[in-house]
Amino acid sequence: MTSATHRSAEEIGRTALGPRPLPPLGTQRAAADLSHVDTELANGLRVLAVRKATVPMIEARLWIPFAGEDALHPATAEVLAETILTGTARRNRIEIDAELALIGGDLGVGVDPERLSFSGSALADKLPTFLDVLGDVLTGASYPDDQVARERDRIIERIAVSRTQPRTIAREAMQKHRYGDHPATREVPQAEDVAVVDAEGVRALHTASVLPRGAVLVLVGDLDPEGVISQLENALSGWASDRAAVRLPELPVLTGRPLLLVPRSGAVQSQIRLTAQGVPRTDPRYAALQLANLAFGGYFSSRLVENIREAKGYTYSAHSGFEFTDQNAVLNIDADTANEATAAALLETRYELGRLGLVPPVGDELESVRQYAIGSLLTSTSSQAGLAGQMLALATTGLGVDWLNEHPARLAAVTPDDVASAALDFFAPKQFTGVVVGDAAVLQRKLTALGDVVVGEPA
């Protein structure tokens, strides 16, 4: 093989008359007709079981509302999530790990101000064993004193590292700026609060808050949707309470107001974080807003990326997207820039926000984002894990398989006028607020000259 006998990629892509034309996109196929059961168990747990027998596995996702007003709740919840799998009355930590390994399974736990979440998988024919382990953890987690102490120390070390990271600093500043003292802002607990958490407090939180009523369990894989319900009733029969799991208080509606410059002395980069109110998936305008977001900054060929990354080189990564919390949805715009480019990047971002409403996407641009939205939805649900994650996101807002099946048609029906209206209503620069985290000594003069920027307390 030599260059004399083989053409390069550039040569293959051209003809004597010029570049070869790209073939047209194929017709988008509809989402699969998924066999499923969507029901509520006697204990109040909503179960969505979906058959997708691509491989002999089961994916499980459990979402439990887990809000709390107590000042120590975030710290105690963090320790609970790290230690809930460290032992029960029937199994110690090693036995839990070994039993999951023997069934080709795994189980992980995470927590945030909104929810306690479990994510796991297992071989399909071992589902009863997996459910038995899950039920045992939900009803009998023992939180051994030594395990709580060990994990508590690790969390404190992790928090110390996390709070030095620019992205964590920017996220905390953004949350406080837009939501004040709302419980949703307490994503990273204070190290001093974690230090006083003990096993007794963790057990008390489990009893009070790890509850099935109002929670959602999604099972996706090589299963019989009808038959799995009886298995769940047996495995989770001991998990019951008359009380419902605690949901977050309603978030305030965001309104446009000045950006906050958060001083971070000596920083060589800045974090730009903008946010505005959006609409949830249940809103009839969601499909149009989804396409408007993609055109603005939701994928690599978007206007924002083309402007401040490709054309001007102000940032390596710029992105806009939705953030869903309970029944609420907001739009976020993120970009990290060098200090000397921060003001210019903010100016160009505001320009693109205004241009989206005044010169909305039409023609090929609109069709490109439409095809991307439909295609990425189908791609993201092509695997069992992807479908389980999507189903959980829908189920926690009261939606289900029908929404997933019908959404490609909703996207296909969006008109240019629909996108133009969504762009004007939601992407106007005056709708946004946010933060810029960086060295105020370098940034303040230029940013305040742009207008609608005020200086806050140091990070």
Coordinates of C-alpha atoms in Angstrom, one line a residue:
M1 CA 0.0 0.0 0.0
T2 CA 1.5 3.4 -1.1
S3 CA 0.2 6.9 -1.6
A4 CA 0.7 6.2 -5.4
T5 CA -1.9 3.5 -5.4
H6 CA -4.4 4.7 -2.8
R7 CA -6.4 7.9 -2.6
S8 CA -6.5 10.1 0.5
A9 CA -9.8 10.9 2.3
E10 CA -9.8 14.3 0.7
E11 CA -9.3 12.8 -2.8
I12 CA -12.1 10.3 -2.2
G13 CA -14.4 13.2 -1.2
R14 CA -13.9 15.1 -4.4
T15 CA -14.7 14.7 -8.1
A16 CA -13.4 16.5 -11.1
L17 CA -16.3 19.0 -10.7
G18 CA -15.7 19.6 -7.0
P19 CA -16.6 18.1 -3.6
R20 CA -19.0 15.1 -3.7
P21 CA -22.5 16.1 -2.4
L22 CA -23.5 14.6 0.9
P23 CA -26.4 12.0 0.5
P24 CA -29.7 13.2 1.9
L25 CA -30.7 12.1 5.4
G26 CA -33.0 9.0 5.6
T27 CA -36.5 9.2 7.0
Q28 CA -36.4 9.1 10.8
R29 CA -38.0 6.0 12.2
A30 CA -40.5 6.2 15.0
A31 CA -39.6 5.1 18.5
A32 CA -40.1 1.4 19.1
D33 CA -43.5 0.2 20.4
L34 CA -42.3 -0.9 23.9
S35 CA -44.2 -3.5 25.8
H36 CA -44.5 -2.1 29.3
V37 CA -46.4 -1.9 32.5
D38 CA -46.9 1.4 34.4
T39 CA -48.5 0.8 37.8
E40 CA -48.4 1.6 41.5
L41 CA -47.6 -1.0 44.1
A42 CA -49.5 -1.4 47.4
N43 CA -46.8 0.6 49.2
G44 CA -47.3 3.6 46.9
L45 CA -44.2 3.0 44.7
R46 CA -44.7 3.8 41.1
V47 CA -43.2 1.0 38.9
L48 CA -42.4 1.4 35.2
A49 CA -41.3 -2.0 33.7
V50 CA -40.3 -2.0 30.1
R51 CA -39.3 -5.0 27.9
K52 CA -36.2 -4.4 25.8
A53 CA -34.6 -7.8 25.2
T54 CA -31.5 -6.7 23.3
V55 CA -29.2 -8.5 25.8
P56 CA -30.1 -10.8 28.7
M57 CA -29.7 -8.1 31.3
I58 CA -31.9 -5.9 33.5
E59 CA -31.3 -2.2 34.2
A60 CA -32.8 -0.8 37.4
R61 CA -33.2 2.9 38.4
L62 CA -34.9 3.9 41.7
W63 CA -35.7 7.6 42.5
I64 CA -36.8 8.6 46.0
P65 CA -37.7 12.2 46.7
F66 CA -35.3 13.2 49.5
A67 CA -35.6 16.9 50.4
G68 CA -35.1 18.2 53.8
E69 CA -35.2 21.5 55.6
D70 CA -32.9 20.6 58.6
A71 CA -29.5 22.4 58.5
L72 CA -27.7 19.0 58.8
H73 CA -29.9 17.3 56.2
P74 CA -27.4 17.7 53.3
A75 CA -24.5 16.3 55.3
T76 CA -26.5 13.4 56.8
A77 CA -27.9 12.6 53.4
E78 CA -24.4 12.5 51.8
V79 CA -23.2 10.1 54.5
L80 CA -26.3 7.9 54.1
A81 CA -25.8 7.6 50.4
E82 CA -22.2 6.5 50.9
T83 CA -23.0 3.9 53.7
I84 CA -26.4 2.5 52.8
L85 CA -24.7 -0.4 51.0
T86 CA -22.2 -1.2 53.8
G87 CA -24.4 -3.7 55.6
T88 CA -27.8 -4.9 56.6
A89 CA -29.2 -7.2 59.3
R90 CA -28.8 -10.1 56.8
R91 CA -25.6 -9.2 54.9
N92 CA -22.4 -7.3 55.6
R93 CA -20.7 -5.1 53.1
I94 CA -18.6 -8.0 51.6
E95 CA -21.6 -10.2 51.3
I96 CA -23.6 -7.5 49.4
D97 CA -20.7 -7.0 47.0
A98 CA -20.2 -10.7 46.5
E99 CA -23.8 -11.5 45.9
L100 CA -24.1 -8.8 43.3
A101 CA -21.0 -10.0 41.6
L102 CA -22.3 -13.5 41.4
I103 CA -25.4 -12.4 39.5
G104 CA -23.4 -10.2 37.1
G105 CA -24.8 -7.2 38.9
D106 CA -23.9 -3.9 40.5
L107 CA -25.7 -1.3 42.6
G108 CA -24.7 2.4 43.2
V109 CA -26.3 5.2 45.2
G110 CA -26.2 8.9 44.8
V111 CA -27.9 11.9 46.5
D112 CA -28.6 15.5 45.8
P113 CA -31.0 18.1 47.3
E114 CA -33.9 16.6 45.3
R115 CA -33.5 12.8 45.4
L116 CA -31.8 9.7 46.6
S117 CA -31.1 7.5 43.6
F118 CA -30.1 3.9 43.0
S119 CA -28.7 2.6 39.8
G120 CA -28.0 -1.0 39.1
S121 CA -28.1 -3.9 36.7
A122 CA -28.0 -7.7 36.8
L123 CA -28.4 -10.8 34.6
A124 CA -32.1 -11.1 33.6
D125 CA -32.5 -14.6 35.1
K126 CA -31.0 -13.3 38.4
L127 CA -33.5 -10.5 38.8
P128 CA -35.1 -12.1 41.9
T129 CA -31.8 -12.1 43.7
F130 CA -31.1 -8.5 42.7
L131 CA -34.5 -7.4 44.0
D132 CA -33.9 -9.3 47.2
V133 CA -30.7 -7.4 47.8
L134 CA -32.3 -4.1 46.9
G135 CA -35.3 -4.8 49.2
D136 CA -32.9 -5.8 52.0
V137 CA -30.9 -2.5 51.7
L138 CA -34.1 -0.4 51.6
T139 CA -35.6 -2.0 54.7
G140 CA -32.6 -3.2 56.7
A141 CA -29.6 -1.0 56.1
S142 CA -27.7 -1.0 59.5
Y143 CA -25.1 1.7 59.0
P144 CA -22.3 0.2 61.1
D145 CA -20.6 2.8 63.3
D146 CA -17.1 2.0 61.9
Q147 CA -18.3 2.3 58.2
V148 CA -20.1 5.6 58.9
A149 CA -16.9 7.0 60.5
R150 CA -14.7 5.9 57.7
E151 CA -17.0 7.2 54.9
R152 CA -17.6 10.4 56.8
D153 CA -13.8 11.1 56.8
R154 CA -13.6 10.4 53.1
I155 CA -16.5 12.7 52.3
I156 CA -14.8 15.5 54.2
E157 CA -11.6 15.1 52.2
R158 CA -13.6 15.0 48.9
I159 CA -15.5 18.2 49.8
A160 CA -12.2 20.0 50.6
V161 CA -10.9 19.1 47.1
S162 CA -14.2 19.9 45.4
R163 CA -14.4 23.3 46.9
T164 CA -11.1 24.3 45.2
Q165 CA -12.5 23.4 41.7
P166 CA -13.6 26.4 39.6
R167 CA -16.7 24.5 38.3
T168 CA -17.9 23.8 41.9
I169 CA -17.3 27.4 42.9
A170 CA -19.3 28.6 39.8
R171 CA -22.1 26.2 40.4
E172 CA -22.5 27.2 44.1
A173 CA -22.4 30.9 43.2
M174 CA -25.0 30.3 40.4
Q175 CA -27.4 28.4 42.7
K176 CA -27.2 31.0 45.5
H177 CA -27.7 33.9 43.0
R178 CA -30.8 32.4 41.4
Y179 CA -32.4 30.6 44.3
G180 CA -31.1 32.3 47.5
D181 CA -31.5 30.0 50.5
H182 CA -33.8 27.4 48.9
P183 CA -32.9 23.8 49.8
A184 CA -32.1 23.1 46.2
T185 CA -28.9 25.1 46.5
R186 CA -27.3 22.8 49.2
E187 CA -25.7 20.4 46.7
V188 CA -22.3 20.2 48.5
P189 CA -22.6 19.9 52.3
Q190 CA -20.3 21.9 54.6
A191 CA -17.4 19.9 55.9
E192 CA -18.0 21.0 59.4
D193 CA -21.6 19.6 59.2
V194 CA -20.4 16.2 57.9
A195 CA -17.9 16.0 60.7
V196 CA -20.7 15.9 63.3
V197 CA -22.8 13.2 61.5
D198 CA -23.0 9.9 63.4
A199 CA -24.5 6.5 62.7
E200 CA -27.6 7.2 64.8
G201 CA -28.4 10.3 62.8
V202 CA -28.0 8.4 59.6
R203 CA -30.3 5.6 60.8
A204 CA -32.9 8.2 61.9
L205 CA -32.8 9.8 58.4
H206 CA -33.3 6.5 56.7
T207 CA -36.3 5.7 58.8
A208 CA -37.8 9.1 58.2
S209 CA -37.0 9.6 54.5
V210 CA -36.2 6.4 52.6
L211 CA -39.9 5.9 51.8
P212 CA -41.7 4.2 48.8
R213 CA -44.8 6.5 48.6
G214 CA -44.0 9.0 45.9
A215 CA -40.9 7.2 44.7
V216 CA -40.4 5.7 41.2
L217 CA -38.7 2.4 40.2
V218 CA -37.8 1.8 36.5
L219 CA -36.9 -1.7 35.2
V220 CA -35.8 -2.1 31.6
G221 CA -34.5 -5.2 30.0
D222 CA -35.2 -8.8 29.1
L223 CA -38.2 -9.2 31.4
D224 CA -41.9 -9.9 31.4
P225 CA -43.5 -6.6 32.4
E226 CA -46.6 -8.2 33.9
G227 CA -44.7 -10.9 35.7
V228 CA -42.2 -8.7 37.3
I229 CA -44.8 -6.8 39.3
S230 CA -45.6 -9.8 41.5
Q231 CA -41.8 -10.3 42.0
L232 CA -41.6 -6.7 43.2
E233 CA -44.6 -7.0 45.5
N234 CA -42.8 -9.9 47.2
A235 CA -39.3 -8.4 47.3
L236 CA -40.5 -5.0 48.5
S237 CA -43.4 -6.0 50.8
G238 CA -41.5 -4.9 53.9
W239 CA -40.8 -1.5 52.5
A240 CA -43.9 0.5 53.5
S241 CA -45.0 3.7 55.3
D242 CA -48.2 5.8 55.5
R243 CA -46.1 8.9 54.9
A244 CA -44.9 10.0 51.5
A245 CA -41.3 10.8 50.5
V246 CA -40.4 14.5 50.9
R247 CA -40.3 16.5 47.7
L248 CA -38.4 19.8 47.2
P249 CA -40.4 23.0 47.8
E250 CA -41.4 24.7 44.6
L251 CA -38.5 26.6 43.0
P252 CA -39.0 30.3 42.4
V253 CA -39.6 31.4 38.8
L254 CA -36.4 33.0 37.4
T255 CA -36.5 36.6 36.1
G256 CA -33.9 38.5 34.3
R257 CA -31.6 40.6 36.4
P258 CA -28.0 41.8 36.4
L259 CA -25.2 39.2 36.3
L260 CA -23.1 38.8 39.5
L261 CA -19.3 39.0 39.1
V262 CA -17.9 36.7 41.9
P263 CA -14.3 37.7 42.6
R264 CA -11.8 34.9 42.6
S265 CA -8.4 36.5 43.1
G266 CA -5.6 35.2 41.0
A267 CA -7.8 33.1 38.7
V268 CA -6.4 32.9 35.2
Q269 CA -9.7 31.7 33.7
S270 CA -13.3 32.8 34.2
Q271 CA -16.5 30.8 34.4
I272 CA -19.5 32.3 32.6
R273 CA -22.8 30.8 33.8
L274 CA -26.1 32.3 32.5
T275 CA -29.6 31.0 33.3
A276 CA -33.3 31.7 32.5
Q277 CA -36.6 30.2 33.1
G278 CA -37.7 27.4 30.7
V279 CA -40.6 25.0 30.5
P280 CA -40.8 21.3 31.5
R281 CA -41.4 18.4 29.1
T282 CA -45.1 18.5 30.0
D283 CA -45.5 22.0 28.4
P284 CA -46.8 22.1 24.8
R285 CA -44.1 24.6 24.0
Y286 CA -41.3 22.3 25.0
A287 CA -40.6 20.8 21.6
A288 CA -40.2 24.3 20.0
L289 CA -38.0 25.4 22.8
Q290 CA -35.9 22.3 22.5
L291 CA -35.2 23.1 18.9
A292 CA -34.5 26.8 19.7
N293 CA -32.0 25.7 22.3
L294 CA -30.2 23.3 19.9
A295 CA -29.9 26.1 17.3
F296 CA -28.5 28.5 20.0
G297 CA -25.9 26.3 21.8
G298 CA -27.2 22.8 22.3
Y299 CA -24.9 20.9 20.0
F300 CA -21.5 21.3 18.3
S301 CA -22.9 23.0 15.1
S302 CA -24.9 25.6 17.1
R303 CA -24.6 29.4 16.7
L304 CA -22.9 30.0 20.0
V305 CA -20.2 27.3 19.4
E306 CA -19.6 28.6 15.9
N307 CA -19.2 32.2 17.2
I308 CA -17.2 32.1 20.4
R309 CA -15.3 28.8 19.8
E310 CA -14.8 28.2 16.1
A311 CA -14.7 31.8 14.7
K312 CA -13.2 33.7 17.6
G313 CA -11.5 31.1 19.8
Y314 CA -12.7 32.6 23.1
T315 CA -13.4 29.2 24.7
Y316 CA -12.8 25.6 24.1
S317 CA -16.3 24.6 25.1
A318 CA -19.6 26.5 25.1
H319 CA -22.9 24.9 25.7
S320 CA -26.6 25.6 26.4
G321 CA -29.1 23.1 27.7
F322 CA -32.0 22.3 30.1
E323 CA -31.8 21.6 33.8
F324 CA -34.8 19.8 35.2
T325 CA -35.7 19.8 38.9
D326 CA -39.0 18.2 39.9
Q327 CA -41.7 20.0 37.9
N328 CA -39.4 23.0 37.0
A329 CA -37.0 23.5 34.1
V330 CA -34.4 26.2 33.4
L331 CA -32.1 27.0 30.5
N332 CA -28.3 27.2 31.3
I333 CA -25.5 28.6 29.3
D334 CA -21.9 27.6 30.2
A335 CA -18.5 28.8 28.9
D336 CA -15.0 28.9 30.4
T337 CA -12.7 31.6 29.0
A338 CA -9.3 33.1 29.5
N339 CA -9.5 36.4 31.4
E340 CA -8.7 38.5 28.4
A341 CA -11.6 37.0 26.4
T342 CA -14.2 37.0 29.1
A343 CA -15.9 40.3 28.4
A344 CA -15.8 39.7 24.7
A345 CA -17.3 36.2 25.1
L346 CA -20.1 37.6 27.2
L347 CA -20.8 40.3 24.6
E348 CA -21.0 37.8 21.8
T349 CA -23.2 35.4 23.9
R350 CA -25.7 38.3 24.5
Y351 CA -25.5 39.1 20.8
E352 CA -26.4 35.5 19.8
L353 CA -29.2 35.5 22.3
G354 CA -30.7 38.5 20.7
R355 CA -30.1 37.3 17.2
L356 CA -31.9 34.0 17.9
G357 CA -35.2 35.8 18.4
L358 CA -34.6 38.4 15.6
V359 CA -33.2 36.0 13.0
P360 CA -34.6 32.6 14.1
P361 CA -33.5 29.4 12.5
V362 CA -35.3 28.4 9.3
G363 CA -34.7 26.2 6.3
D364 CA -31.7 23.9 6.5
E365 CA -30.7 25.2 10.0
L366 CA -34.0 24.3 11.5
E367 CA -34.2 21.0 9.7
S368 CA -30.7 20.2 11.0
V369 CA -31.6 20.7 14.6
R370 CA -34.9 18.9 14.1
Q371 CA -33.1 15.8 12.7
Y372 CA -30.5 16.0 15.5
A373 CA -33.2 16.2 18.2
I374 CA -35.1 13.2 16.8
G375 CA -32.0 11.2 16.1
S376 CA -30.3 11.8 19.5
L377 CA -33.5 10.8 21.3
L378 CA -33.6 7.5 19.4
T379 CA -29.9 6.9 19.9
S380 CA -30.0 7.7 23.6
T381 CA -32.8 5.1 24.1
S382 CA -31.2 2.4 22.0
S383 CA -29.5 0.7 24.9
Q384 CA -31.1 -0.7 28.0
A385 CA -29.2 1.7 30.2
G386 CA -30.1 4.7 28.1
L387 CA -33.7 3.8 27.9
A388 CA -33.8 3.3 31.7
G389 CA -32.4 6.7 32.3
Q390 CA -34.8 8.4 30.0
M391 CA -37.7 6.5 31.4
L392 CA -36.7 7.6 34.9
A393 CA -36.5 11.3 33.9
L394 CA -39.9 11.1 32.4
A395 CA -41.6 9.1 35.2
T396 CA -40.4 11.5 37.9
T397 CA -42.5 14.2 36.3
G398 CA -45.6 11.9 35.7
L399 CA -44.8 11.0 32.1
G400 CA -44.2 7.6 30.6
V401 CA -43.6 5.5 27.5
D402 CA -46.3 7.3 25.6
W403 CA -44.5 10.6 25.8
L404 CA -41.3 9.0 24.5
N405 CA -43.1 7.4 21.5
E406 CA -45.0 10.6 20.6
H407 CA -42.1 13.1 21.0
P408 CA -40.5 12.6 17.6
A409 CA -43.9 13.5 16.0
R410 CA -44.1 16.6 18.2
L411 CA -40.6 17.6 17.0
A412 CA -41.5 17.0 13.4
A413 CA -44.6 19.2 13.7
V414 CA -42.8 22.3 15.1
T415 CA -43.0 25.1 12.6
P416 CA -40.5 28.0 12.0
D417 CA -43.0 30.3 13.7
D418 CA -43.1 28.1 16.7
V419 CA -39.3 28.2 17.1
A420 CA -39.3 32.0 16.5
S421 CA -41.9 32.5 19.2
A422 CA -39.9 30.3 21.7
A423 CA -36.7 32.2 20.9
L424 CA -38.3 35.5 21.6
D425 CA -40.1 34.4 24.7
F426 CA -37.3 32.4 26.4
F427 CA -33.9 33.5 24.8
A428 CA -34.2 37.3 24.9
P429 CA -31.1 38.6 26.7
K430 CA -33.3 40.4 29.3
Q431 CA -34.7 37.0 30.4
F432 CA -31.2 35.8 31.7
T433 CA -29.3 36.3 34.9
G434 CA -26.2 34.4 36.1
V435 CA -22.7 34.7 37.4
V436 CA -19.2 35.3 36.1
V437 CA -16.5 33.9 38.4
G438 CA -13.0 35.3 37.9
D439 CA -10.4 37.8 39.0
A440 CA -12.3 41.0 39.6
A441 CA -9.1 43.1 39.4
V442 CA -8.8 42.0 35.7
L443 CA -12.5 41.7 34.8
Q444 CA -14.5 44.3 36.6
R445 CA -13.9 47.3 34.4
K446 CA -14.8 45.7 31.1
L447 CA -17.7 43.6 32.5
T448 CA -19.4 46.6 34.2
A449 CA -18.9 48.6 31.1
L450 CA -21.0 46.1 29.2
G451 CA -23.9 46.8 31.6
D452 CA -26.1 44.6 33.8
V453 CA -23.1 43.3 35.8
V454 CA -22.7 43.9 39.5
V455 CA -19.8 42.9 41.8
G456 CA -20.6 40.4 44.6
E457 CA -18.7 38.9 47.5
P458 CA -15.5 36.9 46.9
A459 CA -15.8 33.2 46.3

